[in-house]
Amino acid sequence: MDSPPPGLTTLLARLASSGTDFVLVGAPAAVAQGAPLTTFDVDVVHRRGADNVDRLLGTGHQLLTTDLGPLDVLGAIEGGRGYDDLLPESVVVEVEGKRVKVLRLRMLAELKREAKSAKDQLSLAVLEETIRRAAEE
Amino acid sequence: MSSSSEHEPPSGAQLSVTADVVTADVTLIDSMLALSPEERLRQNDRMIRTIEELRHGFAAARAHDTSRQAGVERD
């Protein structure tokens, strides 16, 4: 059987295999946990520290273009939540044999509740229904 | 007779109210939940490729229409 063409999934696996500490957030985190959304980039919050990616990227927000798709590297998300804040709210999933920390659906929904845009409210409806259906399984 | 406001796009507040009554497609959610995390992400990759192909197709069709229109105007 042909292997699937490389895309955001492979980008995520390669990032995980690089040894960089990060938590997957945003729409790709929701997709990985079953929310039927479509996302065009990989959003991660990285661990700030001298031995991590800060030396390469700085501590702010960086949008990188890769041959596998856009990679959005964040120092923190809403409410100033950084890697250490998000880690206890994460679950581990396996992607191409690599362990990837993913922000829990409940936390993703909580962040959407804080956001007020119509787009966020639409995503919130999908996240809440996904949480309900997953709990019923 | 309708008022002009009926033809204006809804404000952000109106959109938020609309979002409150949006329901998600349960069948779609269940089919996603049946997959592994990696399979869900690959599904997203396939969706991106499909959307890009559609965008490319629309752009090509638009360019074709524009050039045909220009040809008609020259005749």
mmCIF file of C-alpha atoms in Angstrom, chain A residues 8-133:
data_model
loop_
_atom_site.group_PDB
_atom_site.id
_atom_site.type_symbol
_atom_site.label_atom_id
_atom_site.label_comp_id
_atom_site.label_asym_id
_atom_site.label_seq_id
_atom_site.Cartn_x
_atom_site.Cartn_y
_atom_site.Cartn_z
ATOM 1 C CA LEU A 8 0.914 18.457 8.677
ATOM 2 C CA THR A 9 0.879 15.014 10.318
ATOM 3 C CA THR A 10 4.457 14.395 9.233
ATOM 4 C CA LEU A 11 5.458 17.941 10.227
ATOM 5 C CA LEU A 12 4.119 17.274 13.721
ATOM 6 C CA ALA A 13 5.914 13.921 13.975
ATOM 7 C CA ARG A 14 9.194 15.453 12.829
ATOM 8 C CA LEU A 15 8.870 18.235 15.381
ATOM 9 C CA ALA A 16 8.284 15.618 18.082
ATOM 10 C CA SER A 17 11.300 13.588 16.973
ATOM 11 C CA SER A 18 13.515 16.708 17.143
ATOM 12 C CA GLY A 19 13.386 16.547 20.942
ATOM 13 C CA THR A 20 11.762 19.965 21.266
ATOM 14 C CA ASP A 21 9.329 20.210 24.198
ATOM 15 C CA PHE A 22 5.958 21.495 23.035
ATOM 16 C CA VAL A 23 2.201 21.138 23.480
ATOM 17 C CA LEU A 24 -0.017 20.988 20.405
ATOM 18 C CA VAL A 25 -2.814 23.577 20.739
ATOM 19 C CA GLY A 26 -5.631 25.090 18.689
ATOM 20 C CA ALA A 27 -7.501 23.404 15.869
ATOM 21 C CA PRO A 28 -4.907 20.662 15.196
ATOM 22 C CA ALA A 29 -5.153 19.612 18.856
ATOM 23 C CA ALA A 30 -8.936 19.464 18.502
ATOM 24 C CA VAL A 31 -8.668 17.447 15.278
ATOM 25 C CA ALA A 32 -6.281 14.937 16.902
ATOM 26 C CA GLN A 33 -8.944 14.336 19.573
ATOM 27 C CA GLY A 34 -11.819 13.852 17.149
ATOM 28 C CA ALA A 35 -13.283 17.290 16.445
ATOM 29 C CA PRO A 36 -14.333 17.501 12.766
ATOM 30 C CA LEU A 37 -12.566 20.783 12.004
ATOM 31 C CA THR A 38 -10.131 21.608 9.218
ATOM 32 C CA THR A 39 -6.856 23.336 9.958
ATOM 33 C CA PHE A 40 -4.139 24.573 7.653
ATOM 34 C CA ASP A 41 -1.260 24.828 10.116
ATOM 35 C CA VAL A 42 0.318 23.226 13.166
ATOM 36 C CA ASP A 43 0.066 25.383 16.323
ATOM 37 C CA VAL A 44 2.395 24.621 19.219
ATOM 38 C CA VAL A 45 3.361 26.244 22.507
ATOM 39 C CA HIS A 46 7.014 25.501 23.184
ATOM 40 C CA ARG A 47 8.819 25.264 26.490
ATOM 41 C CA ARG A 48 10.747 28.413 27.128
ATOM 42 C CA GLY A 49 14.292 27.777 28.211
ATOM 43 C CA ALA A 50 17.876 28.221 27.170
ATOM 44 C CA ASP A 51 18.162 24.623 25.999
ATOM 45 C CA ASN A 52 14.960 24.559 24.010
ATOM 46 C CA VAL A 53 13.931 26.426 20.885
ATOM 47 C CA ASP A 54 14.237 29.917 22.388
ATOM 48 C CA ARG A 55 17.793 30.123 21.145
ATOM 49 C CA LEU A 56 16.558 29.573 17.631
ATOM 50 C CA LEU A 57 13.233 31.352 17.674
ATOM 51 C CA GLY A 58 13.125 33.735 20.615
ATOM 52 C CA THR A 59 10.261 33.690 23.084
ATOM 53 C CA GLY A 60 7.600 35.344 20.969
ATOM 54 C CA HIS A 61 5.237 34.180 18.275
ATOM 55 C CA GLN A 62 6.846 32.830 15.093
ATOM 56 C CA LEU A 63 5.050 31.669 11.976
ATOM 57 C CA LEU A 64 7.388 29.385 10.077
ATOM 58 C CA THR A 65 6.893 28.142 6.548
ATOM 59 C CA THR A 66 8.057 24.581 6.009
ATOM 60 C CA ASP A 67 7.859 22.272 3.015
ATOM 61 C CA LEU A 68 5.233 20.281 4.931
ATOM 62 C CA GLY A 69 3.030 23.264 5.833
ATOM 63 C CA PRO A 70 2.935 26.290 8.145
ATOM 64 C CA LEU A 71 4.187 25.885 11.720
ATOM 65 C CA ASP A 72 2.910 28.420 14.256
ATOM 66 C CA VAL A 73 5.263 28.514 17.246
ATOM 67 C CA LEU A 74 3.875 30.308 20.292
ATOM 68 C CA GLY A 75 5.485 31.252 23.575
ATOM 69 C CA ALA A 76 2.064 31.473 25.229
ATOM 70 C CA ILE A 77 -1.636 31.472 24.370
ATOM 71 C CA GLU A 78 -4.712 33.223 25.770
ATOM 72 C CA GLY A 79 -4.309 34.444 29.330
ATOM 73 C CA GLY A 80 -0.519 34.224 29.043
ATOM 74 C CA ARG A 81 -0.626 30.441 29.475
ATOM 75 C CA GLY A 82 2.752 28.975 28.598
ATOM 76 C CA TYR A 83 4.105 25.451 28.233
ATOM 77 C CA ASP A 84 4.321 24.793 31.989
ATOM 78 C CA ASP A 85 0.688 25.887 32.482
ATOM 79 C CA LEU A 86 -0.578 23.744 29.621
ATOM 80 C CA LEU A 87 1.408 20.581 30.330
ATOM 81 C CA PRO A 88 -0.911 19.356 33.164
ATOM 82 C CA GLU A 89 -3.844 19.930 30.800
ATOM 83 C CA SER A 90 -2.383 17.782 28.041
ATOM 84 C CA VAL A 91 -2.757 14.190 26.906
ATOM 85 C CA VAL A 92 -0.241 12.161 24.915
ATOM 86 C CA VAL A 93 -1.087 10.772 21.497
ATOM 87 C CA GLU A 94 1.087 8.813 19.099
ATOM 88 C CA VAL A 95 1.815 10.191 15.636
ATOM 89 C CA GLU A 96 4.075 8.223 13.283
ATOM 90 C CA GLY A 97 5.431 6.420 16.329
ATOM 91 C CA LYS A 98 6.280 9.650 18.154
ATOM 92 C CA ARG A 99 4.687 10.825 21.407
ATOM 93 C CA VAL A 100 2.973 14.194 21.030
ATOM 94 C CA LYS A 101 1.514 16.200 23.925
ATOM 95 C CA VAL A 102 -1.889 17.613 22.968
ATOM 96 C CA LEU A 103 -3.974 20.141 24.902
ATOM 97 C CA ARG A 104 -7.170 18.468 26.213
ATOM 98 C CA LEU A 105 -10.472 19.144 24.474
ATOM 99 C CA ARG A 106 -11.962 20.554 27.695
ATOM 100 C CA MET A 107 -9.176 23.140 27.918
ATOM 101 C CA LEU A 108 -9.503 23.976 24.227
ATOM 102 C CA ALA A 109 -13.226 24.565 24.778
ATOM 103 C CA GLU A 110 -12.510 26.728 27.827
ATOM 104 C CA LEU A 111 -10.179 28.904 25.727
ATOM 105 C CA LYS A 112 -12.853 29.219 23.038
ATOM 106 C CA ARG A 113 -15.373 30.300 25.685
ATOM 107 C CA GLU A 114 -13.045 33.171 26.581
ATOM 108 C CA ALA A 115 -12.804 34.220 22.920
ATOM 109 C CA LYS A 116 -15.739 36.182 21.591
ATOM 110 C CA SER A 117 -15.486 36.033 17.797
ATOM 111 C CA ALA A 118 -18.239 34.336 15.784
ATOM 112 C CA LYS A 119 -15.664 31.903 14.364
ATOM 113 C CA ASP A 120 -14.586 30.879 17.864
ATOM 114 C CA GLN A 121 -18.210 30.403 18.919
ATOM 115 C CA LEU A 122 -18.809 28.136 15.934
ATOM 116 C CA SER A 123 -15.726 26.070 16.825
ATOM 117 C CA LEU A 124 -16.911 25.943 20.447
ATOM 118 C CA ALA A 125 -20.183 24.290 19.394
ATOM 119 C CA VAL A 126 -18.198 21.558 17.602
ATOM 120 C CA LEU A 127 -15.793 21.089 20.533
ATOM 121 C CA GLU A 128 -18.595 20.806 23.087
ATOM 122 C CA GLU A 129 -20.459 18.241 21.011
ATOM 123 C CA THR A 130 -17.241 16.254 20.496
ATOM 124 C CA ILE A 131 -16.644 16.223 24.267
ATOM 125 C CA ARG A 132 -20.209 14.986 24.832
ATOM 126 C CA ARG A 133 -19.953 12.229 22.212
#
